[in-house]
Each structure stands twice: as C-alpha cells, then as structure tokens.
C-alpha positions as MATLAB code, in Angstrom:
seq = 'MSIDSALVTALRETPGTGKVHSVFERAINILAPWGQLVTLAARQLDNAPWTVRAEVRDWSRAGIQAGDPADFSTRGISFDSADTVVLLPGAREWFAKRIPLAEITTAELASGAAALDELLVAHGVRGGILEASDADRTATEPGRTAAEPGSTAAEPGPTAFDAGIAQGLRAGREALHTAVRAGDSGAIGEAALQLLGLGSGLTPAGDDFLCGLALLAAQPGSRLGAACEALSAVVGQHADRTTLLSWTTLREAVDGRVRESLLELLSQLFRHRAEDPAGLARHLRAPVDRALGIGHTSGTDILSGLLAGLRLETELRGSM';
ca = [
      19.966  -31.912   13.738;
      19.272  -28.707   15.771;
      17.362  -27.623   18.901;
      16.217  -24.214   20.200;
      18.331  -22.888   23.019;
      15.287  -22.124   25.165;
      14.284  -25.659   24.851;
      17.671  -26.915   25.942;
      17.305  -25.071   29.265;
      13.761  -26.310   29.863;
      14.720  -29.908   29.305;
      17.486  -29.532   31.896;
      15.345  -27.828   34.410;
      12.019  -29.515   33.946;
      12.234  -33.122   32.626;
       9.074  -35.311   32.719;
       6.178  -36.746   30.649;
       4.134  -34.718   28.210;
       1.373  -35.600   25.703;
       1.214  -35.473   21.945;
      -1.064  -32.691   20.887;
      -1.205  -33.196   17.088;
       0.592  -35.064   14.296;
       1.396  -33.849   10.725;
       3.575  -34.949    7.912;
       6.118  -32.515    8.766;
       5.699  -31.863   12.448;
       4.598  -33.354   15.655;
       3.417  -30.956   18.309;
       3.675  -32.025   21.974;
       2.415  -30.422   25.206;
       5.660  -30.610   27.390;
       5.593  -31.336   31.034;
       6.061  -27.558   31.877;
       3.038  -26.659   29.764;
       4.802  -25.371   26.598;
       3.892  -26.571   23.165;
       7.058  -28.024   21.732;
       7.497  -29.079   17.928;
       9.347  -31.946   16.462;
       9.944  -30.719   12.902;
      10.934  -32.733    9.880;
      14.466  -31.956    8.483;
      13.132  -29.849    5.560;
      11.548  -27.274    8.034;
      13.702  -24.404    9.388;
      14.596  -23.703   12.988;
      11.965  -22.086   15.302;
      11.255  -21.352   18.803;
      10.752  -24.470   21.068;
      11.434  -26.708   18.034;
      13.703  -29.748   17.408;
      14.646  -30.540   13.893;
      15.151  -34.278   13.344;
      16.529  -36.533   10.572;
      13.030  -37.380    9.548;
      11.068  -36.369    6.389;
       7.574  -37.689    7.216;
       6.393  -37.977   10.775;
       2.964  -39.291    9.840;
       4.534  -42.691    9.228;
       6.058  -42.957   12.705;
       3.012  -44.528   14.303;
       2.740  -41.594   16.896;
      -0.746  -40.420   17.563;
      -2.372  -37.415   19.387;
      -2.757  -38.327   23.073;
       0.380  -40.520   23.241;
       2.652  -39.775   26.266;
       6.141  -38.384   25.302;
       9.132  -38.480   27.817;
      11.326  -35.340   27.851;
      14.893  -35.463   29.129;
      18.285  -34.002   28.130;
      18.958  -37.279   26.467;
      15.923  -37.180   24.193;
      12.272  -37.018   23.542;
      10.787  -40.601   23.429;
       7.512  -42.315   22.550;
       6.925  -45.740   24.106;
       3.917  -46.263   21.933;
       5.889  -46.078   18.690;
       9.267  -47.368   20.093;
      10.745  -44.052   18.878;
      13.286  -41.641   20.286;
      14.642  -38.324   19.116;
      18.272  -38.179   20.472;
      19.365  -34.739   21.471;
      23.090  -34.958   22.445;
      25.136  -33.502   19.430;
      22.302  -31.388   18.070;
      23.248  -27.871   17.100;
      21.791  -25.217   19.394;
      19.932  -22.513   17.751;
      19.505  -18.922   18.898;
      16.997  -16.454   17.350;
      19.169  -13.589   16.300;
      18.251   -9.919   16.684;
      18.304   -7.355   13.879;
      19.296   -3.986   15.156;
      17.265   -1.210   13.575;
      18.966    1.799   15.063;
      21.324    2.236   12.151;
      18.755    1.597    9.443;
      17.687    4.869    7.752;
      14.114    6.003    6.986;
      14.915    5.759    3.257;
      16.020    2.143    3.673;
      12.924    1.294    5.648;
      10.874    2.814    2.861;
      12.766    0.999    0.198;
      12.408   -2.249    2.004;
       8.588   -1.776    2.383;
       8.290   -0.958   -1.299;
      10.195   -4.058   -2.302;
       8.344   -6.406    0.048;
       5.025   -4.902   -1.142;
       5.924   -5.567   -4.859;
       6.691   -9.193   -3.964;
       3.579   -9.714   -1.975;
       1.279   -8.332   -4.612;
       2.990  -10.548   -7.308;
       3.527  -13.787   -5.388;
       1.437  -13.644   -2.114;
      -1.314  -16.249   -1.544;
      -4.817  -14.911   -1.461;
      -7.295  -16.048    1.223;
      -6.249  -14.200    4.333;
      -4.901  -10.544    4.653;
      -4.358  -10.213    0.906;
      -8.034  -11.258    0.292;
      -9.084   -8.405    2.505;
      -6.639   -6.011    0.659;
      -7.906   -7.101   -2.733;
     -11.563   -6.309   -1.433;
     -10.353   -2.813   -0.474;
      -8.957   -2.242   -4.005;
     -11.957   -3.728   -5.741;
     -14.365   -1.433   -3.650;
     -12.432    1.666   -4.907;
     -12.807    0.760   -8.657;
     -15.968    2.175   -9.991;
     -18.153   -0.292  -11.860;
     -16.049   -3.299  -10.927;
     -18.138   -6.473  -10.540;
     -17.328  -10.151  -10.303;
     -18.652  -10.687  -13.753;
     -16.696   -7.929  -15.593;
     -14.486   -8.819  -18.497;
     -11.428  -10.654  -17.250;
     -13.030  -12.011  -14.225;
     -13.835  -15.711  -13.713;
     -17.657  -15.707  -13.264;
     -17.816  -19.504  -12.895;
     -15.635  -19.373   -9.848;
     -17.655  -19.431   -6.620;
     -17.838  -16.228   -4.703;
     -16.837  -15.839   -1.049;
     -19.311  -17.111    1.536;
     -20.947  -14.858    4.092;
     -18.479  -16.258    6.581;
     -15.530  -15.435    4.386;
     -16.738  -11.938    3.694;
     -17.273  -11.455    7.426;
     -13.712  -12.681    8.221;
     -12.361  -10.328    5.484;
     -14.241   -7.432    6.808;
     -13.024   -8.093   10.292;
      -9.371   -8.241    9.121;
      -9.627   -4.915    7.272;
     -11.317   -3.175   10.324;
      -8.889   -4.702   12.811;
      -5.878   -3.853   10.553;
      -7.059   -0.203    9.998;
      -7.805    0.244   13.700;
      -4.285   -1.075   14.595;
      -2.654    1.341   12.089;
      -4.435    4.236   13.481;
      -3.760    3.356   17.098;
      -0.004    2.887   16.466;
       0.250    6.242   14.644;
      -1.453    7.898   17.528;
       0.787    6.105   20.101;
      -2.408    5.060   21.960;
      -1.576    1.877   23.896;
      -5.111    1.216   24.958;
      -6.384    1.320   21.390;
      -3.513   -0.729   20.203;
      -4.567   -3.380   22.589;
      -8.208   -3.222   21.549;
      -7.336   -3.523   17.850;
      -4.949   -6.490   18.433;
      -7.768   -8.259   20.453;
     -10.022   -7.708   17.460;
      -7.592   -9.458   15.223;
      -6.530  -12.164   17.734;
      -7.991  -15.566   16.668;
      -9.692  -14.011   13.637;
      -9.598  -16.519   10.708;
      -9.511  -20.223   10.116;
      -6.900  -22.908   10.511;
      -4.250  -23.694   13.129;
      -2.927  -20.124   12.881;
      -5.665  -17.697   11.964;
      -4.824  -14.777    9.577;
      -5.308  -12.111   12.176;
      -2.713  -13.879   14.409;
      -0.225  -14.232   11.580;
      -0.597  -10.550   10.758;
       0.247   -9.639   14.278;
       3.119  -12.078   14.268;
       4.703  -10.202   11.333;
       4.182   -6.742   12.993;
       5.484   -7.909   16.355;
       8.674   -9.322   14.641;
       9.708   -5.915   13.684;
       8.376   -4.131   16.795;
      10.535   -6.507   19.001;
      13.844   -5.668   17.261;
      16.276   -3.387   19.225;
      16.035    0.186   17.884;
      12.390   -0.050   16.760;
      10.132    2.865   17.327;
       7.309    0.441   17.730;
       8.064   -0.449   21.260;
       4.756    0.692   22.567;
       2.948   -1.490   20.179;
       5.043   -4.510   21.109;
       4.318   -3.941   24.773;
       0.504   -3.695   24.073;
       0.717   -6.762   21.877;
       2.444   -8.664   24.496;
      -0.076   -7.781   27.076;
      -3.021   -8.822   25.039;
      -1.468  -12.152   24.066;
      -0.600  -12.904   27.664;
      -4.183  -12.178   28.893;
      -6.149  -13.919   26.028;
      -4.740  -17.355   25.416;
      -8.414  -18.566   25.033;
      -8.991  -16.515   22.047;
      -7.072  -18.668   19.566;
      -5.491  -21.946   19.001;
      -2.676  -23.192   21.319;
      -0.242  -23.367   18.400;
      -1.108  -19.930   17.181;
      -0.921  -18.419   20.714;
       2.390  -19.985   21.367;
       3.722  -18.671   18.002;
       2.498  -15.190   18.733;
       3.812  -15.115   22.366;
       7.139  -15.874   21.047;
       6.956  -13.351   18.268;
       6.501  -10.438   20.724;
       9.997  -11.424   22.127;
      11.468  -11.331   18.667;
      11.548  -15.122   18.409;
      10.268  -16.405   15.170;
      11.171  -19.070   12.551;
      14.681  -18.727   11.182;
      13.438  -18.034    7.556;
      11.668  -14.852    8.781;
      14.700  -13.574   10.670;
      16.902  -14.214    7.576;
      14.386  -12.287    5.475;
      14.514   -9.414    7.810;
      18.227   -9.475    7.882;
      18.389   -9.650    3.997;
      15.977   -6.710    3.727;
      18.663   -4.311    5.012;
      21.708   -6.050    3.698;
      21.615   -4.494    0.261;
      21.401   -0.877    1.465;
      22.308    0.654   -1.976;
      19.612   -1.121   -3.896;
      16.474    0.755   -5.227;
      13.142   -1.120   -4.583;
      13.283   -3.104   -7.763;
      16.868   -4.349   -7.242;
      16.013   -5.084   -3.671;
      13.020   -7.099   -4.644;
      15.190   -9.333   -6.985;
      17.549  -10.027   -3.963;
      14.559  -10.740   -1.643;
      12.724  -13.082   -4.015;
      14.305  -16.374   -2.645;
      13.804  -15.585    1.123;
      10.315  -14.242    0.486;
       9.508  -17.485   -1.374;
      10.773  -19.455    1.536;
       8.563  -17.402    4.003;
       5.518  -17.647    1.583;
       5.752  -21.422    1.898;
       4.753  -21.310    5.556;
       1.297  -22.976    5.824;
      -1.303  -22.148    3.213;
      -1.695  -18.291    3.678;
       0.191  -17.925    6.979;
       3.530  -16.869    5.213;
       1.619  -14.245    3.224;
      -0.246  -13.028    6.288;
       3.008  -12.823    8.396;
       4.734  -10.934    5.666;
       1.674   -8.630    5.395;
       2.195   -7.759    9.004;
       5.857   -7.278    8.627;
       5.018   -4.861    5.675;
       2.713   -2.975    8.026;
       5.362   -2.733   10.572;
       7.964   -1.391    8.057;
       5.515    1.361    6.969;
       4.579    2.366   10.385;
       8.205    2.351   11.547;
       8.973    4.674    8.637;
       6.108    7.006    9.457;
       6.954    7.227   13.175;
      10.565    8.088   12.332;
       9.381   10.763   10.018;
       7.078   12.402   12.755;
      10.069   12.519   15.283;
];
C-alpha cells in the first residue's frame, strides 16, 4: 500500500538478505541487510519511518517466525519459509512532513499545550508517564491515602519495581525540564540518559517521552534545537541502553521522522488558530485518540513528551 521514502532508497542501494526480528499480529520487524530495523505493518496501522504497509490484517497467521531469512530488493520483501512476498512496485511513497514553527505565536503554543493537557488528563492511559504524574499530584494532597473514600482499596497497589520506575521517570523528566530551561546541553544529555530505556515493554516509557519531546524539537523554527542535538548525541552513543525497536524509533524522532498520526496531530494542533483551549480540544479529540492507540501506554507517553515540548517551547520564547 505504501512505503517510507528512506526505505525505497535503501532497497535500491543495499539489497540482500535480512532476518526476522519479531512477529506480532499487526507488524513484523525485520533486521535489514544494512543493519536497520524495518517494519511490515498491517493495513490498519499508519505510515511510519522504515515501514511498509501491506494489504494484510493479521501477520501472525502468515507462518513467518523470528529468525526466518527475508530477502530485500526493489521488487519486494520475500520469505521463502512461508512462500510469501510483499510486492513493492506501485506502493505509494511516504514522506514525513515538517511542521514549521516559526509562524506559530507564543499564545498559540500555550493554547495547544492547554488543549493537549486537558485531553491527556481525561483520556490518557495510566501506567507510564501519567502514572508518575498522578503520583506527583497525590503527594501534594494532604491526608490522601489509597484507602480514602472514592479509592479502590481492593485494587493491588504498585510493586516496588513499579514505584521505582515511576520515581525514575519523575526525576528524569524534572531534570530534563530544568536543563532545557537553563540551555545546559551537558545536563540535557545526562537527563536524557537517565530516561533512556526506563520502563517496561518494547518501547519503554522514558523513550516514548523523549520521542514526543524530540518530535517538536526537530521541527524547523523550534527553540529546542539544543535539546534536539543533545538527545541525538545520547541516542547515537547508547544504543545498548534500550530495545532495538525503541532505539530505532527514537533515532528517527530526533530527525523529525515519526508515525504519520503523530505528525498529523501536530499539524492539527496549529490549524485552528482562533480556537480557545476548550474548542481546540474538541477539534483534537480524534487525532489524539488515534495517537493514544499506539501500544498500551506508548501513545500517552509520547503525547506527554510532546506536551512537555510545547510548554518548554512557550517558556523559551517568553524568555527571549
């Protein structure tokens, strides 16, 4: 159906045999012959860096398994083990668009941040960054305990591991905010390293948060250029700190290349310029819901990073 433009170039320049990394219902990840992780996505997923969208709804039934060889060429990606080939001629080429920020006013940035915050509080999935944020709010409410009226005492509380992750996410996020405000590239790198790989799953919450921040910082006209450079350096030097899938996603994000649904949300954020935050939130509900559907908490964590970026961008413009 569609193919990332960068992948088109790589297939032309470096054909060969790769190996299946992992297989899921909606995606197959393959380590390409040039060392890049490439994704074959089901049709219901959106375009993304290093991704091919195919006319398939469920890859788990294709008979393809981790470790199987995969042949890459401009004609297609084929799997002899399952007698399957994804044909590429005729696929629409996808380019990650840029969202210029130079013409966006400080007031519009603040309005966008307020609208996104409202939607995240109401509809975001707890478990990653929002779990840490909830802990921040609870800690500031005198007398608040897990067994107070209105709480669900029967629900199991967080484990020591969960609490440690939440504490690390809070500390890393706060350190990153402070470093960006100060324009301290070294401290930005240290805070980013503190978040890199922090959390569970294929894309840990700390990485997803950095991805959202990088998305805004990488757009032309952003005042977060120093933060983007520092993030790029940390990601480039510490691939061993997180999963291959998460590292690949984050490495693309610092170049402004993320899933199409996230770029569309960022575009929509500044499209309704006359809207107040409540009105803007109504316009953003559909694209935010699409983004929240990424993974379990990944969409929420990415949008939390984007929200942090909007707030920091607003602050930095106000201090100029």
